[in-house]
XYZ file of C-alpha atoms in Angstrom:
475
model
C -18.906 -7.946 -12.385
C -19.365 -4.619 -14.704
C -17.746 -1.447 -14.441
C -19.240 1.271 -11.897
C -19.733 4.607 -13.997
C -22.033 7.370 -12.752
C -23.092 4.955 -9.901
C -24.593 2.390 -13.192
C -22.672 -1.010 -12.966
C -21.679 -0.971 -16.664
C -21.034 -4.215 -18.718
C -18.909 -4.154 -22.150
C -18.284 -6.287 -25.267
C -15.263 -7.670 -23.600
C -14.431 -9.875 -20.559
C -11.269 -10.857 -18.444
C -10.884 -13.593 -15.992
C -9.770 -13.102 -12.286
C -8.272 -16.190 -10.796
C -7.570 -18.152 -7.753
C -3.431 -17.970 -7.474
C -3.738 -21.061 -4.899
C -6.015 -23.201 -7.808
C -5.883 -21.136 -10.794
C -9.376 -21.420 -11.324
C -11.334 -19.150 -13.001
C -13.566 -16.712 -10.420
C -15.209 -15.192 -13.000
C -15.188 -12.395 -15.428
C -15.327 -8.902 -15.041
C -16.159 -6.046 -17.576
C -12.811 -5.445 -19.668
C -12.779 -1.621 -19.396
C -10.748 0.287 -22.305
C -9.840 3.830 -22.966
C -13.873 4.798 -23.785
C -14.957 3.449 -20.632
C -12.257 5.721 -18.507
C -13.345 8.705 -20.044
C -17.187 8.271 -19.414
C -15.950 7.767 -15.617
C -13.805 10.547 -15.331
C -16.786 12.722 -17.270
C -19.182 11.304 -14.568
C -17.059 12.437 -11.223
C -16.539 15.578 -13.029
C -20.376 16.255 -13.114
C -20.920 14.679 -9.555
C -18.086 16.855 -8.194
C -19.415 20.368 -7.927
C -22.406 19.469 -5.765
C -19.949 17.140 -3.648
C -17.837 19.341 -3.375
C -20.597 21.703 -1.695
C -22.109 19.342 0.994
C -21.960 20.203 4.726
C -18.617 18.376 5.453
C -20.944 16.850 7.702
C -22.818 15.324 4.987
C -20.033 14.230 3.758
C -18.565 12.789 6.925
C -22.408 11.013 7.347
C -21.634 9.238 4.103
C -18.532 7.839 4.763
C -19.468 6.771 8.365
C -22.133 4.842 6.599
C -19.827 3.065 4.159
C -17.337 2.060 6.777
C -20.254 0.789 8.883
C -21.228 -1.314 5.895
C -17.899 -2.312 5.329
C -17.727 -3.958 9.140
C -21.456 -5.608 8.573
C -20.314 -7.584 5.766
C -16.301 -7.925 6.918
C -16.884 -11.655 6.319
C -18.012 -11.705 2.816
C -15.194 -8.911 1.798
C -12.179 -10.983 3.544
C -13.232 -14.113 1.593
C -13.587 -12.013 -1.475
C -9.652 -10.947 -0.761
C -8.675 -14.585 -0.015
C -10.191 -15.802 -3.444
C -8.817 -13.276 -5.550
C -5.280 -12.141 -4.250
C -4.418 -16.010 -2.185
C -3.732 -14.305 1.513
C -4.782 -16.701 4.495
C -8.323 -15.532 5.434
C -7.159 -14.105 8.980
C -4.900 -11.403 7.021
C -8.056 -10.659 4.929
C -10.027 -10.082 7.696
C -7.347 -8.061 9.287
C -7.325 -6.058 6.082
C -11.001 -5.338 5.885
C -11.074 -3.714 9.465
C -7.803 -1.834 8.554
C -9.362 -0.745 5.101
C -12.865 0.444 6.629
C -10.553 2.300 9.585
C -9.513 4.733 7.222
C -13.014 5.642 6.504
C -13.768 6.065 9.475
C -10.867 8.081 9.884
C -11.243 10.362 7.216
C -15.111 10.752 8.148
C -13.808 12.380 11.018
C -11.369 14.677 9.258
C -13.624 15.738 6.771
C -14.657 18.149 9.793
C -11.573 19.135 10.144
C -10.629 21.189 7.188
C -9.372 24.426 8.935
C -8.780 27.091 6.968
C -6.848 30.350 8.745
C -7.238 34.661 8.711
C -3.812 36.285 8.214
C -2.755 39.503 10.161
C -1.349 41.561 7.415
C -0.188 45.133 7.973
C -2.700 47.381 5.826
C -5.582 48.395 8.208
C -8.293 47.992 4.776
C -7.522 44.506 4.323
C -8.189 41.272 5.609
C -6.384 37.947 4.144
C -8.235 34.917 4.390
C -6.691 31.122 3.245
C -9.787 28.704 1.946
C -9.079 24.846 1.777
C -10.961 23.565 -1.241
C -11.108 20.004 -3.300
C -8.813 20.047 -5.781
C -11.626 17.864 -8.319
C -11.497 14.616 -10.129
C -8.798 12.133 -8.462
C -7.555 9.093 -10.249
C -6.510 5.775 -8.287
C -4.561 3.964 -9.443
C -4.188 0.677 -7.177
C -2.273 -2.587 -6.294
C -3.162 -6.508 -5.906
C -1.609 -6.974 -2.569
C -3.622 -4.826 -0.243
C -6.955 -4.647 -2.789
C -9.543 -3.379 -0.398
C -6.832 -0.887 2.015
C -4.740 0.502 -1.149
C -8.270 2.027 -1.905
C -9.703 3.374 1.135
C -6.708 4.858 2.013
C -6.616 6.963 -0.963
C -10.557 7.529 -1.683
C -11.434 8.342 1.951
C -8.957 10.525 1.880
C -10.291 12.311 -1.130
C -14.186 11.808 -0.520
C -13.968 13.600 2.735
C -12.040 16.324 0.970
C -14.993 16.941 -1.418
C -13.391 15.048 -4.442
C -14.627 12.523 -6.354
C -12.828 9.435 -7.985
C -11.956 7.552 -10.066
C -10.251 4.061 -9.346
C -8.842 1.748 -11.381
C -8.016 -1.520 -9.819
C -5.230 -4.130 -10.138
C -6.382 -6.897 -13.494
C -5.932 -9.862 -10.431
C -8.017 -8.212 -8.002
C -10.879 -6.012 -9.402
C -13.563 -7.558 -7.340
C -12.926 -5.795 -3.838
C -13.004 -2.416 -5.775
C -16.487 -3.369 -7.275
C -17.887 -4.869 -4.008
C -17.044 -1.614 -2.054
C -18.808 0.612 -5.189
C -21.841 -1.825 -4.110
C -21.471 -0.724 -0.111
C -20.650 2.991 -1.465
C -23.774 2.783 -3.249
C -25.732 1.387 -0.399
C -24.179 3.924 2.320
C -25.623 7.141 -0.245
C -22.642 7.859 -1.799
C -24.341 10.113 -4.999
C -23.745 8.372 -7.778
C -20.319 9.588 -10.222
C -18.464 10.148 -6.813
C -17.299 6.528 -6.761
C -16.784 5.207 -9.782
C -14.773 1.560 -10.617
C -13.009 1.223 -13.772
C -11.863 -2.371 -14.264
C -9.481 -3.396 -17.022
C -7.161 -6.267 -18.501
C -3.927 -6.291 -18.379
C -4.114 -5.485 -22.464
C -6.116 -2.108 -21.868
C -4.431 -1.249 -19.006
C -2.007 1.399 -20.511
C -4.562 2.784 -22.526
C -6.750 3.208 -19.433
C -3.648 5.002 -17.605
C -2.653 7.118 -19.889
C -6.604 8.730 -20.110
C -6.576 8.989 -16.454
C -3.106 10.969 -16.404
C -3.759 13.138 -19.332
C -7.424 14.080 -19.175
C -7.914 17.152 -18.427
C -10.562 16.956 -16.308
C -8.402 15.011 -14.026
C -6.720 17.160 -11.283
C -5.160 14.899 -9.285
C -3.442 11.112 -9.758
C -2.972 8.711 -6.722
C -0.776 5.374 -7.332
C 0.337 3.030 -5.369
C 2.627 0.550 -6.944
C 6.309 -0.322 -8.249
C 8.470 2.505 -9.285
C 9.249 1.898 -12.972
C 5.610 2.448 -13.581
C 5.166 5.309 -11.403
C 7.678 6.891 -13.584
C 5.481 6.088 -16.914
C 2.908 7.734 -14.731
C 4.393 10.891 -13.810
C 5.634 11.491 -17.241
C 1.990 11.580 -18.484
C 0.546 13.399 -15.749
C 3.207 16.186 -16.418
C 1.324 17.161 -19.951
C -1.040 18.698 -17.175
C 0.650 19.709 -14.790
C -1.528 17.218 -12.703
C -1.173 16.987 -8.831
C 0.502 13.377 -7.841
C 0.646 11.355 -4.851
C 3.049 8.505 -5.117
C 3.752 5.475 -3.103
C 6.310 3.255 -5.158
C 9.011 0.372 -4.679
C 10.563 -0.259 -0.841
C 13.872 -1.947 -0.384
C 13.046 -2.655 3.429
C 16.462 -3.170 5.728
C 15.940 -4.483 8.979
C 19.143 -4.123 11.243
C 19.780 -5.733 14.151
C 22.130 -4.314 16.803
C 24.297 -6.537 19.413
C 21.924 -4.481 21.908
C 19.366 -5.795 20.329
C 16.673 -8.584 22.569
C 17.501 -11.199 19.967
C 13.906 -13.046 20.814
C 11.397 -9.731 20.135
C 14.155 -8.844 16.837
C 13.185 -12.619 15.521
C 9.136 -12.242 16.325
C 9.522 -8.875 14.687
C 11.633 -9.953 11.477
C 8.915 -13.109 11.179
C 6.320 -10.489 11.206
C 7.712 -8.036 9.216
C 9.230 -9.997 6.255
C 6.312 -13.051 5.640
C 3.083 -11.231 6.158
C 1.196 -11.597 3.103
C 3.965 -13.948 2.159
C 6.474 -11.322 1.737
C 4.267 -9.407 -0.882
C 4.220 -6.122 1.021
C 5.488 -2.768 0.162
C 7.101 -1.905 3.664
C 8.266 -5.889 4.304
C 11.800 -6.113 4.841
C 13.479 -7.287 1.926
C 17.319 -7.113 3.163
C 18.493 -8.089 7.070
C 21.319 -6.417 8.072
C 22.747 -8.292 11.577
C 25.596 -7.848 13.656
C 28.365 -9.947 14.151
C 28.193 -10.645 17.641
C 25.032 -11.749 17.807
C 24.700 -13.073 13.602
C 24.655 -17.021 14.318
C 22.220 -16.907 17.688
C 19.994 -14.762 15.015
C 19.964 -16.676 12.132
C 19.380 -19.627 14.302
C 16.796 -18.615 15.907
C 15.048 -17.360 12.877
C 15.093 -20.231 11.069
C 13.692 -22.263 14.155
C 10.648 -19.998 13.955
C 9.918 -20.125 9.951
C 9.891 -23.843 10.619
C 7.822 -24.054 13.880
C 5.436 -21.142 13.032
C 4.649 -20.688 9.321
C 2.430 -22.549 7.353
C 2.086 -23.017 3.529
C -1.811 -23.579 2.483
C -4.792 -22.611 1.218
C -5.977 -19.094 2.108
C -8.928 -20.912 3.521
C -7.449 -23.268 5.713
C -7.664 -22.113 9.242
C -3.900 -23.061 9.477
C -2.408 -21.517 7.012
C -0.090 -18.266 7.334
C 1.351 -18.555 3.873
C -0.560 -18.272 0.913
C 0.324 -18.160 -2.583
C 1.888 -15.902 -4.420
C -0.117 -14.055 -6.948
C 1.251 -15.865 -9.616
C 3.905 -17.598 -11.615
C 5.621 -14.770 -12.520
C 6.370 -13.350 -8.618
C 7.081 -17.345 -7.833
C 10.116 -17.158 -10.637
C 11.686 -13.634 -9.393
C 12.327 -15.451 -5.942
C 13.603 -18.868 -7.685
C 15.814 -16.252 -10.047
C 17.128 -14.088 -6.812
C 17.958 -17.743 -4.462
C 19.767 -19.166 -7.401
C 21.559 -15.783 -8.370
C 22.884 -15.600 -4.648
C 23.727 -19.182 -3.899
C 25.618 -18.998 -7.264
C 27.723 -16.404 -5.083
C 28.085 -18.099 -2.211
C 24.977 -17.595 -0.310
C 23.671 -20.176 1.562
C 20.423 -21.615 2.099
C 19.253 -22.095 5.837
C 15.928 -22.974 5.408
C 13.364 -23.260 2.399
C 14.478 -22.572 -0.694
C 12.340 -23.849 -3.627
C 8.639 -24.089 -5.249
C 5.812 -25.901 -2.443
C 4.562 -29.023 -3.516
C 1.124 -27.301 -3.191
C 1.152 -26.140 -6.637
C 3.130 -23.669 -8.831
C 2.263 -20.346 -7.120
C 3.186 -21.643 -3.683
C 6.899 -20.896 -2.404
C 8.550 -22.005 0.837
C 9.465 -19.415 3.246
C 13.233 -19.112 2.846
C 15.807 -17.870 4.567
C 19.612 -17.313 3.364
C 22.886 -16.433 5.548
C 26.373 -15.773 4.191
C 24.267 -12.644 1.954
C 26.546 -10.041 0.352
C 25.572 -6.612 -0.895
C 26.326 -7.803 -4.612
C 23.511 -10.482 -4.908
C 20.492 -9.446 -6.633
C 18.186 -9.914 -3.606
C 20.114 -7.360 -1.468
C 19.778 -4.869 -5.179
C 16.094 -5.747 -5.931
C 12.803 -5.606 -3.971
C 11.901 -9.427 -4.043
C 8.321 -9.215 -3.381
C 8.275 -12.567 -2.020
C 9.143 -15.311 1.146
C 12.665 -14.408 0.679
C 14.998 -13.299 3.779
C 18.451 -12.488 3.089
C 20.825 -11.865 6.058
C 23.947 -9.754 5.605
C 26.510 -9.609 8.425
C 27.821 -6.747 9.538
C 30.633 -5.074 11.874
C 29.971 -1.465 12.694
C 26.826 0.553 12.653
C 28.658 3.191 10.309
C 28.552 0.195 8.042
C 25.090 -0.714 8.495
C 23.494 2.523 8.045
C 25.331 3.074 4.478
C 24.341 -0.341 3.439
C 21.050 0.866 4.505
C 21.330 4.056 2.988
C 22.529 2.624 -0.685
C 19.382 1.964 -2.474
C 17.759 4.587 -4.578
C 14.201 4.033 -2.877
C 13.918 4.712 0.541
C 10.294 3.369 2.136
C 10.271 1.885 5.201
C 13.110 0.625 7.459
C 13.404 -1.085 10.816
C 15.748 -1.795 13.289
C 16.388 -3.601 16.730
C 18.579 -1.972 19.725
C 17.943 -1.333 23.119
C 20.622 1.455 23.354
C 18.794 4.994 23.692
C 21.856 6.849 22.216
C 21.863 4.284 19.557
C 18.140 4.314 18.614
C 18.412 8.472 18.255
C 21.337 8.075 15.889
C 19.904 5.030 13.669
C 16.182 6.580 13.371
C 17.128 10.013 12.130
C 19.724 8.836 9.738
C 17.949 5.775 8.157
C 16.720 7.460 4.761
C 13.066 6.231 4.501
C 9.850 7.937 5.171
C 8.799 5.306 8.291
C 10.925 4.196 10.710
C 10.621 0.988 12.944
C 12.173 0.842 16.195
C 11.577 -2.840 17.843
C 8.615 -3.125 15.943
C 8.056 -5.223 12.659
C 4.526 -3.902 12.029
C 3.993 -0.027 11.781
C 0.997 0.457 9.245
C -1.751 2.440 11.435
C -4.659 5.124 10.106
C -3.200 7.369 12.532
C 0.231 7.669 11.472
C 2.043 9.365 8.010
C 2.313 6.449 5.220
C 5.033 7.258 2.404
C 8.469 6.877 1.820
C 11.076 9.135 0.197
C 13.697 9.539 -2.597
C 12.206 6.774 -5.229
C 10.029 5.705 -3.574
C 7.405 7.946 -3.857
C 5.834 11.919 -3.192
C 2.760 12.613 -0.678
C 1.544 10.936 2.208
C -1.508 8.886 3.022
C -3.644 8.080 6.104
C -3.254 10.687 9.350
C -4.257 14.218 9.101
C -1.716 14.635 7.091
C -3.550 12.770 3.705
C -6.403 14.993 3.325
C -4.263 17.759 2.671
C -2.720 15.877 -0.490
C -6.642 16.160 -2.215
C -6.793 19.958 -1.035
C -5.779 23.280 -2.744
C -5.261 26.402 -0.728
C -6.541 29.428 -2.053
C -5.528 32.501 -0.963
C -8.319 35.555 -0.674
C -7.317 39.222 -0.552
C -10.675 41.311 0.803
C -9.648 44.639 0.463
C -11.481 48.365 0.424
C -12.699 47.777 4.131
């Protein structure tokens, strides 16, 4: 339950409670770290990082095989750890823990992989070499609603690079960051290279800001929503600090008359409630043709009804958790009332389970315009708006409107048609009939507000990399 400094698990005057969003009952508490607490961290990767830095990237690829190996022995223990402190059924949890230890696994693998090149240049006395080297100490800065993944991702990434970190977790779901420092510790992961900096909502800006202005700190990864991203980048600019960014989505999912109306529903039920809608690529605003609108929305609601269940994380039936707490519950009652106050109606769901007060039915609205606050706003919630449309001229510029652009999806099964849609959709991940695209393998990041870098696929390690460019002359 304490902090994880210089591989010591730290305790400090202070306590804060994480909490069950199905019961609200009180977990336990974890070590309230403040601004004193970040700094000691950030001094301890600092020291660890030179001699990190200069293992055998197979060394360092041995280490993080270990952890992920550790991760799969006890995939159990972590999933119910993720069910108890963030609400999502158990089978999502467990689906989270093999997608979070994938990544390092993946990044073990790259860490072998860090290619530097020789450059031809035209004097005969010189040769021009290009060196790949870890940029230093990494902050991460993570979210509640993927606890264990939103790390991995990130620190894999930066581990195999020769980096150390860093990472301060989300105030409702510290304990997944502090049970992998106890695998990273068991898999010989030298102590300061991992380090776990848990904090209260109170100290939470005060542990920020000494994360983006130390100096010591080269590099800040966040994942999270964009206003505070912003806050984020403003400090890290005092130091001209290297950012990675993966902010606010506005998801559309558009579904073409082409479209196979049965795989767009599976893929829209998929898409939009996993997690109960508390996902950063979930579709927040459906955009559906005319001629094929009412056999949609139809359809749709048929499924919510016959395959989604509100529970417990721990009941084996349940594909609907909680939300993570009162506060997400009343941005969803606030958006439903805002859009049936404009004519919106509501198809199926539409209010607070009887469950308790963080539970919300999965609802789904038809007659949606672009006006309504829920086609504006990233809900974060159960909440599936459907907007008709005409033409796909028209769909691609509603598509196109928001300021964030993360993911997007869309249904067709013309070839001409899917070329068109997929290059001009402006996110940074595109789904073509497919509601799920998350994968190790593949580029994660979006574009315009919503973010800067990528994560996951070969292309990640480069964000924790500097290339340095060597000049041997007099030969």
């Amino acid at each position: 339950r304490g902090g994880l400094v210089g591989g010591r698990w730290v305790d400090t005057a202070a306590a804060f409670p994480v909490q069950d969003p199905a019961s609200g009952e009180e977990l336990g508490r974890v070590s309230d770290c403040g601004a004193a607490e970040a700094r000691a961290a950030v001094r301890a990767a600092h020291e660890a990082g030179a001699a990190w830095g200069r293992l055998p990237a197979k060394e360092r690829s041995e280490r993080l095989r270990r952890w992920y190996e550790l991760m799969m022995e006890n995939k159990e223990e972590l999933a119910r750890i993720i069910t108890a402190e963030n609400g999502k059924p158990l089978k999502e949890a467990q689906g989270e823990i093999v997608y979070s230890a994938s990544f390092l696994e993946w990044f073990a693998e790259e860490a072998r992989r860090i290619y530097g090149d020789v450059i031809p240049v035209s004097a005969k006395d010189r040769r021009v070499l290009v060196l790949k080297q870890p940029v230093g100490v990494a902050a991460i800065i993570t979210p509640w609603n993927f606890p264990s993944a939103m790390i991995t991702r990130k620190v894999g990434a930066a581990l195999a690079a020769g980096c150390t970190v860093v990472v301060k977790p989300a105030e409702d779901t510290p304990l997944s960051a502090l049970a992998l420092g106890e695998l990273a510790n068991q898999a010989g992961i030298p102590a300061g290279v991992y380090n776990v900096v848990p904090c209260s909502r109170q100290q939470t800006a005060a542990v920020g800001e000494v994360l983006c202005t130390d100096p010591l700190v080269s590099k800040i990864s966040f994942t999270g929503s964009t206003a505070t991203g912003k806050i984020l980048l403003k400090h890290a600019a005092g130091t001209v600090k290297r950012v990675s960014m993966e902010l606010g989505g506005h998801a559309p999912f558009i579904v073409f008359d082409s479209a196979n109306v049965d795989h767009a529903v599976a893929g829209a039920l998929a898409s939009k409630y996993r997690n109960s809608g508390q996902t950063c690529v979930c579709t927040n605003r459906f955009l559906v043709q005319k001629g094929i609108h009412d056999e949609f929305v139809e359809k749709f609601a048929k499924a919510i009804e016959k395959e989604l269940h509100v529970g417990n994380g721990f009941d084996a039936k349940t594909t609907q958790g909680p939300l993570i707490n009162e506060k997400a519950v009343e941005k969803v009652e606030k958006h439903i009332k805002d859009a049936v106050s404009q004519g919106a109606s509501v198809v199926t769901g539409g209010k607070r389970h009887s469950l308790g007060k963080n539970f919300f039915e999965p609802t789904l609205l038809s007659n949606v315009t672009t006006e309504m606050l829920c086609t504006q706003e990233e809900t974060f919630g159960p909440l599936a708006p459907v907007i008709k449309f005409e033409t796909e001229a028209e769909a691609v510029a509603i598509a196109n409107a928001a300021n964030v652009g993360l993911a997007g999806y869309f249904y067709s099964q013309d070839p001409a048609q899917i070329w068109r849609v997929a290059e001009q959709l402006e996110v940074g991940m595109v789904g073509v009939n497919e509601g799920i695209i998350s994968s190790v393998e593949c580029p994660f990041g979006g574009v315009k507000q919503s973010g800067l870098g990528r994560e996951g696929s070969k292309y990640g390690i480069d964000e924790y990399l500097e290339i340095k460019y060597v000049c041997f002359g007099g030969l």
